[in-house]
Coordinates of C-alpha atoms and ligand atoms in Angstrom, one line a residue:
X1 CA 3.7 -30.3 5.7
X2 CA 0.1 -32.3 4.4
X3 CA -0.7 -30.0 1.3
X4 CA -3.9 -32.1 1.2
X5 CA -4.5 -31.5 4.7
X6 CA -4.4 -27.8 4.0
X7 CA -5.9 -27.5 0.6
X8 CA -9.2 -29.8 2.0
X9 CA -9.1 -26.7 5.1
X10 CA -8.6 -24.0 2.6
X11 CA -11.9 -25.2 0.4
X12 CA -14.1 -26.2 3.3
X13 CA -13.7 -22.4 4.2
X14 CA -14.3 -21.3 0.8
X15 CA -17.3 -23.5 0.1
X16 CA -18.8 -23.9 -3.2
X17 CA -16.1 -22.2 -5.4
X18 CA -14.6 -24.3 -7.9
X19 CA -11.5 -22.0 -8.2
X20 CA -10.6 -20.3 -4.7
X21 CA -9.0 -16.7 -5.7
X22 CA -6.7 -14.9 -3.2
X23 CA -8.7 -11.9 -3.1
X24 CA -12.0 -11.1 -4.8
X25 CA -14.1 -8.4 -4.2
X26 CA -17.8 -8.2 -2.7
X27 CA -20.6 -6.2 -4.0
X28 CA -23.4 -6.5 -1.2
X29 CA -24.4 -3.0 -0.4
X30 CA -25.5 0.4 -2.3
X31 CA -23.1 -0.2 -5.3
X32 CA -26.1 -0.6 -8.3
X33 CA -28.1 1.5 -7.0
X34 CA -24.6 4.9 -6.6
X35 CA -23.7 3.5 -9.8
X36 CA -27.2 3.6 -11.3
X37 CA -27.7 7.3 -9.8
X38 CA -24.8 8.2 -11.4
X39 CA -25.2 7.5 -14.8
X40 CA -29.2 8.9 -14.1
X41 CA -27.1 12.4 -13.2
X42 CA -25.2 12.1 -16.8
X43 CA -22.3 13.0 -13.9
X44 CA -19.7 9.8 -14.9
X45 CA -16.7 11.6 -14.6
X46 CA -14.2 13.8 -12.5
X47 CA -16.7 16.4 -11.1
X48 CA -19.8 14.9 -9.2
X49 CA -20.9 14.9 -5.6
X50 CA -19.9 11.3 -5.1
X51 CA -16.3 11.8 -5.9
X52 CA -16.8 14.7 -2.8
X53 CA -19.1 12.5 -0.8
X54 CA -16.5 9.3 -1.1
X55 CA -13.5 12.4 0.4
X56 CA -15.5 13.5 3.1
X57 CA -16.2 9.9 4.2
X58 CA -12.9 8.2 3.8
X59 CA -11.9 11.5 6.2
X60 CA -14.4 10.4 8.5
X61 CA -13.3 7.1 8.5
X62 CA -9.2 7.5 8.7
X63 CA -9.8 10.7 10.7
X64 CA -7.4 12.3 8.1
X65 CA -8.2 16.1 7.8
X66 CA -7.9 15.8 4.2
X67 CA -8.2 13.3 1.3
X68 CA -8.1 13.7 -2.2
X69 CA -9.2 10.8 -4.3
X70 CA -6.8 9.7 -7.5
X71 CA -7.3 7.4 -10.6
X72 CA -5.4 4.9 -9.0
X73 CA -2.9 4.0 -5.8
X74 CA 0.0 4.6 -8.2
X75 CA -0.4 8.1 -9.2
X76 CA -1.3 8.9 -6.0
X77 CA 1.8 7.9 -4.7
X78 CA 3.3 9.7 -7.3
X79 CA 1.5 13.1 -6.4
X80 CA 2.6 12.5 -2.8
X81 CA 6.3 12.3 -3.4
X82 CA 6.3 15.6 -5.7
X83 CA 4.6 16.7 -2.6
X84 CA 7.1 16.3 -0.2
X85 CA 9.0 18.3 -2.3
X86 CA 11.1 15.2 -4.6
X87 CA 12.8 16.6 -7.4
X88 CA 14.6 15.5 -10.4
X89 CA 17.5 13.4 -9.5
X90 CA 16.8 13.4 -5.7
X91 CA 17.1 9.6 -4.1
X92 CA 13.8 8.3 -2.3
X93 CA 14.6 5.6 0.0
X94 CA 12.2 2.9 0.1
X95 CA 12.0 -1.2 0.3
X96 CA 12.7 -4.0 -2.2
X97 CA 10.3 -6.3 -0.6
X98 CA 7.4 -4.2 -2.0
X99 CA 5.1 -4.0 -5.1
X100 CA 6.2 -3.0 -8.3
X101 CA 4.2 0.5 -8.2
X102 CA 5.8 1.3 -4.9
X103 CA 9.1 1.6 -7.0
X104 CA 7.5 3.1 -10.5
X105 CA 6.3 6.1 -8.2
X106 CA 9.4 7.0 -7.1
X107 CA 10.6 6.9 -10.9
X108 CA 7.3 8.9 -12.1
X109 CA 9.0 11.5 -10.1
X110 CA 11.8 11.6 -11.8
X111 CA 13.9 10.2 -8.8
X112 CA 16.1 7.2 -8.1
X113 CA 15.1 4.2 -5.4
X114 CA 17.4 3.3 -2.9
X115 CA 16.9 -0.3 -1.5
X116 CA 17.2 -0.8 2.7
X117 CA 16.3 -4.0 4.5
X118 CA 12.7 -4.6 6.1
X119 CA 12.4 -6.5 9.6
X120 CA 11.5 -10.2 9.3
X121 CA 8.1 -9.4 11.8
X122 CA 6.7 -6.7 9.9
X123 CA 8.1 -7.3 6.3
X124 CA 8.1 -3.6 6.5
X125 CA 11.3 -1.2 6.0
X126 CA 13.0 -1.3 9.5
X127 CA 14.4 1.8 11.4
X128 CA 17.8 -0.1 12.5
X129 CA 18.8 -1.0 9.1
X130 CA 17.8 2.7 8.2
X131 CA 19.9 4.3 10.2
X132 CA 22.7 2.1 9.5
X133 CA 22.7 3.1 5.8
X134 CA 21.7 7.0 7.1
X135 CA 24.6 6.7 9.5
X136 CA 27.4 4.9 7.0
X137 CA 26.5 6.2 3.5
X138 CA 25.1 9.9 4.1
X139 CA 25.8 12.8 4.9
X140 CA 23.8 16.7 6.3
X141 CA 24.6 19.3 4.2
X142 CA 22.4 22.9 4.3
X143 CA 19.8 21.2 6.3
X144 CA 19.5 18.3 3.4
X145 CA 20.4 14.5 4.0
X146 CA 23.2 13.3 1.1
X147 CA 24.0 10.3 -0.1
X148 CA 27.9 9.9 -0.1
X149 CA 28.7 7.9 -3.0
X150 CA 26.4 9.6 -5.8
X151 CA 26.3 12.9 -3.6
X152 CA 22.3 12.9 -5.0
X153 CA 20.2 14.6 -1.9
X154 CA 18.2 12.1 -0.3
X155 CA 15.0 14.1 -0.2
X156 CA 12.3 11.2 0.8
X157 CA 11.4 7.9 2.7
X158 CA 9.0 5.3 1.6
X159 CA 7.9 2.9 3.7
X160 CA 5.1 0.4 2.6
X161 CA 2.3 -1.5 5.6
X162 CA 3.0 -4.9 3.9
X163 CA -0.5 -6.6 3.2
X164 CA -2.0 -4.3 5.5
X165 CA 0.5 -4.8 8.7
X166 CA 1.9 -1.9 10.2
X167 CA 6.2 -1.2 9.8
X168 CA 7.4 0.2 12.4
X169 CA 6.6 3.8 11.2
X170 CA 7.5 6.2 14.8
X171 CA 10.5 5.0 14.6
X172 CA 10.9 5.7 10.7
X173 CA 9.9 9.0 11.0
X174 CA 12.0 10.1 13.9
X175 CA 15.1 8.9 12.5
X176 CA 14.6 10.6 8.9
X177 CA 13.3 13.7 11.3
X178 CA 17.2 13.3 12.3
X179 CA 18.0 13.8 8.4
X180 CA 15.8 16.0 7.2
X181 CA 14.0 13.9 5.2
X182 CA 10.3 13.9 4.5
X183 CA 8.5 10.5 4.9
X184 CA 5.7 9.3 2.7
X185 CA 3.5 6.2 4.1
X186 CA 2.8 3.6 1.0
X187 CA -0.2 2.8 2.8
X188 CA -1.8 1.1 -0.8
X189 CA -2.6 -2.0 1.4
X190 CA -3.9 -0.5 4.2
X191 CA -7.1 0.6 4.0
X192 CA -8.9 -0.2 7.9
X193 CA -5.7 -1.2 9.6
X194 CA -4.7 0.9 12.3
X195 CA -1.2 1.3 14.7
X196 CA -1.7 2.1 18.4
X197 CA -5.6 3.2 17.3
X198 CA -4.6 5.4 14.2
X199 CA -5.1 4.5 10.7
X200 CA -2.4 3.6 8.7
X201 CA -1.2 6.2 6.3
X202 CA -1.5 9.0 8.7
X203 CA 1.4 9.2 10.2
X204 CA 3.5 11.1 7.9
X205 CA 2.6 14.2 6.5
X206 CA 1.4 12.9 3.3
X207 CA 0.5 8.9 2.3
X208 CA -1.6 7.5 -0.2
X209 CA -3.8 4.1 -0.1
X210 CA -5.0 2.1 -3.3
X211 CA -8.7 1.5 -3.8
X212 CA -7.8 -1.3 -6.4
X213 CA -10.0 -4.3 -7.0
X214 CA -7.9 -6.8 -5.5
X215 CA -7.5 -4.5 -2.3
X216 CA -9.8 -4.6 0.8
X217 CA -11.9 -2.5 -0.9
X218 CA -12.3 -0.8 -4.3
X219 CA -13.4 1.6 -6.6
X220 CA -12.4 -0.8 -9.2
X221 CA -9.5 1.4 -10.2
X222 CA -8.8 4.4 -7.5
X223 CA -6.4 5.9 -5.2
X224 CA -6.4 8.5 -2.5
X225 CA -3.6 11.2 -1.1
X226 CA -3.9 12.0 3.0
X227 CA -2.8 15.0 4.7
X228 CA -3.5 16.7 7.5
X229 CA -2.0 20.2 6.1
X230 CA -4.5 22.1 4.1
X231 CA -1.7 23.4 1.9
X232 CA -0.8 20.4 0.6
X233 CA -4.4 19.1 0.5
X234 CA -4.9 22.1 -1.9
X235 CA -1.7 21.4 -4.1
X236 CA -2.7 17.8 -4.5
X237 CA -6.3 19.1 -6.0
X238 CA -4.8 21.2 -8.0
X239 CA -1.9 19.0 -9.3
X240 CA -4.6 16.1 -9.9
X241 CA -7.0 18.2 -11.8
X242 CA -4.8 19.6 -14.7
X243 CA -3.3 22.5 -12.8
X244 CA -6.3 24.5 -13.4
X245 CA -6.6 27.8 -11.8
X246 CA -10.3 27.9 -10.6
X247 CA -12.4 30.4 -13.3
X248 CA -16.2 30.4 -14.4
X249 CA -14.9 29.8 -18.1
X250 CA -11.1 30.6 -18.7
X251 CA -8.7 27.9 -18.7
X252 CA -5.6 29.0 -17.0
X253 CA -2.9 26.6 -16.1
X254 CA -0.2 27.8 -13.6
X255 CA 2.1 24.2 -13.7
X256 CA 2.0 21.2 -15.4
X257 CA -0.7 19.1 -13.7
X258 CA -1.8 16.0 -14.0
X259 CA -5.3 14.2 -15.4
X260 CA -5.2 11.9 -12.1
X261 CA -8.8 13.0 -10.4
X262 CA -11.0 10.5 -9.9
X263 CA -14.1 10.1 -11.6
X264 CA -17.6 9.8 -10.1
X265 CA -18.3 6.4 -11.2
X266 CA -15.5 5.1 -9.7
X267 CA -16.1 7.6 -6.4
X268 CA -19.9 5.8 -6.5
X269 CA -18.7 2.3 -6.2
X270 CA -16.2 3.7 -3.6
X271 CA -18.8 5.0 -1.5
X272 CA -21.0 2.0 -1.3
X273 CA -17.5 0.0 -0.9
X274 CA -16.7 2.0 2.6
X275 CA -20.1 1.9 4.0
X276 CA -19.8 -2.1 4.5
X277 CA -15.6 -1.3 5.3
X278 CA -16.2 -2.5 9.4
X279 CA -18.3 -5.9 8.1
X280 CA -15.5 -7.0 5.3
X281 CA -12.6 -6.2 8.2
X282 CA -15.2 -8.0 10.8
X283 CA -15.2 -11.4 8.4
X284 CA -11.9 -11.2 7.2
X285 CA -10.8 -11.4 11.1
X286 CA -12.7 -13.9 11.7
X287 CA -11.3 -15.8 8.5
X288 CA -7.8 -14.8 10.1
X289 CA -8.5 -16.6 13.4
X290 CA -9.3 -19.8 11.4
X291 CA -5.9 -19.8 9.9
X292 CA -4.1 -18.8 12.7
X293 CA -4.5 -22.3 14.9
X294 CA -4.5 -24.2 12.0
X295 CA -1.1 -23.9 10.0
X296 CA 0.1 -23.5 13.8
X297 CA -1.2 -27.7 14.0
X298 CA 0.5 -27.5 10.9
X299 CA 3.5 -26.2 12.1
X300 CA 4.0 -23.3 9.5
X301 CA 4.5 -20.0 10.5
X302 CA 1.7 -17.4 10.4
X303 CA 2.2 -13.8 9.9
X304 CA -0.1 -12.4 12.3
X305 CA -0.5 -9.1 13.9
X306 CA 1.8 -7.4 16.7
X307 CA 0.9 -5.6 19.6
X308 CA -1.0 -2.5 19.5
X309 CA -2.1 -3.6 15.7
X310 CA -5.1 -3.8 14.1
X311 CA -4.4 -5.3 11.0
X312 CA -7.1 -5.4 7.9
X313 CA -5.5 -8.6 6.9
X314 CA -5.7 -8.0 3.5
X315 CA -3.7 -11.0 2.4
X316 CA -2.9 -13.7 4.9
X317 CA 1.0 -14.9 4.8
X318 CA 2.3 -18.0 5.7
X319 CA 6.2 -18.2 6.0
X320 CA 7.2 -21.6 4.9
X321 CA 10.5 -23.2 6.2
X322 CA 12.6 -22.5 2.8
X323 CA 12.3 -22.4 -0.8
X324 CA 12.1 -26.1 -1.1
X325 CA 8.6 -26.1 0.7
X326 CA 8.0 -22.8 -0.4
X327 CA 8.1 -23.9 -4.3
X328 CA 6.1 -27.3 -3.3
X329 CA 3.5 -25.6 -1.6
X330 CA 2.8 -23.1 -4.5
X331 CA 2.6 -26.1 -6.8
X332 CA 0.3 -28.4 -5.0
X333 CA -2.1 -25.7 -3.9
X334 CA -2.1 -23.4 -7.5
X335 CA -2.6 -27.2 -9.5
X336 CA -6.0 -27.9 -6.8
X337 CA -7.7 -24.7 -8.0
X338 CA -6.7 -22.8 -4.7
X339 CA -4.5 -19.6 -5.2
X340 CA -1.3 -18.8 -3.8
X341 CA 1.3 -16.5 -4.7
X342 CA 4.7 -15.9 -3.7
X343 CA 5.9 -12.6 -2.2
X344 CA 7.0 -10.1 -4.4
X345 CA 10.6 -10.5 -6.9
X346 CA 12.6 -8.3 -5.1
X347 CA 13.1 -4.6 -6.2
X348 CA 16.7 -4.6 -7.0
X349 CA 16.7 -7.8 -8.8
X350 CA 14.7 -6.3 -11.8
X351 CA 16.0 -5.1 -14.7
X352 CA 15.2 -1.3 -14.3
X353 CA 16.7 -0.9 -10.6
X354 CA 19.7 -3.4 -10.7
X355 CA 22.0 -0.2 -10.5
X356 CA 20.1 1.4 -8.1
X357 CA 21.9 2.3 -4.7
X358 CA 21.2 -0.5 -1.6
X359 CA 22.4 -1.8 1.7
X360 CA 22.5 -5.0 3.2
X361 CA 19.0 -6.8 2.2
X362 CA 19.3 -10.0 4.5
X363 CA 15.9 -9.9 5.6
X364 CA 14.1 -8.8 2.6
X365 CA 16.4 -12.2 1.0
X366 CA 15.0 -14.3 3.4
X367 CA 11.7 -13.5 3.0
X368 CA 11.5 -13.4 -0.2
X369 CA 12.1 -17.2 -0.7
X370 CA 9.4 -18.2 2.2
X371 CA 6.4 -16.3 2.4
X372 CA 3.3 -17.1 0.2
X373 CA -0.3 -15.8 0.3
X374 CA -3.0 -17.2 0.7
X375 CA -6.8 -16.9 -0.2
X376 CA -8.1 -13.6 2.2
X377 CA -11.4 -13.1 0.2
X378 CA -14.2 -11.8 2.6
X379 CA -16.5 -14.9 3.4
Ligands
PLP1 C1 -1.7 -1.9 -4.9 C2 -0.4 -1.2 -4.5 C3 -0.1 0.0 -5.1 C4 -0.7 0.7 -6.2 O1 -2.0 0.7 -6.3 P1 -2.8 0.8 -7.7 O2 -4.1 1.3 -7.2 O3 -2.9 -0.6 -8.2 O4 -2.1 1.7 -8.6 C5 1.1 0.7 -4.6 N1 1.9 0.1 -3.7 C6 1.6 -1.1 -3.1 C7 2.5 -1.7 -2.1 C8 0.4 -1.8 -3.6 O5 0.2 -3.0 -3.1

């Protein structure tokens, strides 16, 4: 491995920038002049015809019948697993190679994570070690999945599209079909990447995709719920807006809601965001295909796209040979003003979820000492 090698490759692409960043976001479009029009309209908060403009398009764009916009990717996660019905003391089963908020969702909802492996080629959940936990620790009682040894109902699945690359979610969701239990796409990363021509995030009933500022693209802080079912479009409305029963002037409340809607400025900057969507995912392929042969000359392993993908490439991973390399890289390219960051601490190792219920994480181990991101900025 020449770190020089790379960190002279990694700053000839980034030209010009004294500190390369992994992901930065890009203002080139309509996002003054939203923003402007938005504070003209005195409309800067939850209700204003961006926030429903910003829905209607991000429908258009993920051909989701339905999406309701959030404060963040977070709570819209959150919303999503009370949703699909999570209750207090159900188990959700999701990941431990995932972000933090992934896990704090689940929690939100007053329910418990349980950790199963992720394949090593999509760093996303995978269906064998799935049903090898479904099949050994659970068991179907009254048309609901339990789990043997804390005899909690497993009520939910949560897969996450690590850095925009799709798990392999048919077979997710036809094995917890098997279970009965409801699966709910953490599709925070995913915005533009699509599985056999669909967009990520609607293959289960309900999803939700982050609008963050390090994401793809952003609202600066912003989520949004998808659905195809106009039901549950309707409850996610109503549980993001306060619970409100729709009236001229009385304030009714039939549940406890949430304050979770997103407001217009946010919806404004969202707007302009989407409209130049197909040019960041263009240059941020195009960025891809420069790294791709490169750390391949390099001999390190790329984590590229698999058949029938069409990945956003939010952050480009390398997978270094083991931690020794791993830790070296970090250092010589974080001390030369280029960015890189290791993959995520693993769920079960922190403090809060030590307890939690697991199976056998091999993968998610191996990972977790080797993979690294690197700077995926649009250029
Ligand atoms: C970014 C992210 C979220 C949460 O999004 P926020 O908008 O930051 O709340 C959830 N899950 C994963 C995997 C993410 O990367």
């Amino acid at each position: 491995m020449n770190i020089k090698v790379i960190n002279d490759f990694i700053k000839n692409i980034f030209k010009g920038q004294d500190f390369i960043p992994l992901h930065a976001p890009t203002f080139g479009g309509n996002e003054k002049k939203y923003l402007n029009n938005c504070i003209d309209s005195t409309f800067v908060s939850s209700v204003g015809e961006y926030v429903d403009s910003f829905e209607r398009k991000i429908e258009e764009f993920t051909k989701s019948k339905h999406a309701i916009v959030c404060v963040n990717g977070t709570n819209s996660l959150h919303i999503a697993l009370l949703l699909a019905g999570v209750k207090n003391d159900d188990e959700v089963i999701t990941q431990p190679l995932t972000f933090i908020a992934t896990t704090n969702a689940i929690v939100y909802a007053n329910a418990t994570p349980v950790f199963v492996d992720v394949d090593k080629d999509t760093m996303g959940l995978s269906p064998i070690a799935l049903k090898n936990f479904l099949e050994n620790n659970c068991f179907i009682k009254d048309s609901s999945c339990f789990n043997k040894i804390t005899n909690r109902r497993i009520k939910a699945c949560m897969p996450m599209h690590t850095f925009g690359h799709a798990c392999r979610i048919e077979e997710i969701i036809t094995i917890c079909k098997e279970y009965h239990i409801e699966v709910v796409e953490d599709a925070a990363e995913a915005m533009g990447s699509f599985y056999k021509g669909k967009h990520l995030g609607t293959y289960s009933k309900i999803s939700a995709i982050s609008f963050n500022g390090n994401k793809v693209m952003t609202t600066g802080g912003g989520g949004v719920i998808l659905t195809n079912e106009s039901e549950i479009a309707k409850q996610a409305k109503h549980l993001t807006t306060q619970a409100k029963i729709p009236h001229k002037w009385e304030y009714n409340h039939d549940e406890i809601g949430y304050n979770y809607r997103m407001p217009n400025l946010n919806a404004a900057l969202g707007l302009a965001q989407l409209e130049q969507l197909p040019e960041f995912l263009k240059k941020k392929r195009t960025l891809t295909a420069k790294y791709i042969p490169f750390f391949k000359d390099q001999g390190i392993s790329f984590f590229n796209e698999r058949e029938e993908e069409e990945c956003n490439f939010w952050l480009n991973a390398v997978i270094l040979d083991n931690k020794e390399d791993r830790d070296l890289f970090l250092t010589e390219t974080n001390s030369n003003s280029v960015m890189t960051r290791p993959i995520w601490t693993l769920m079960n190792k922190l403090p809060m979820f030590k307890n939690s219920p697991k199976g056998d994480l091999t993968n998610s181990e191996w990972l977790e000492e080797r993979v690294v991101n690197i700077p995926s900025s649009v250029v």
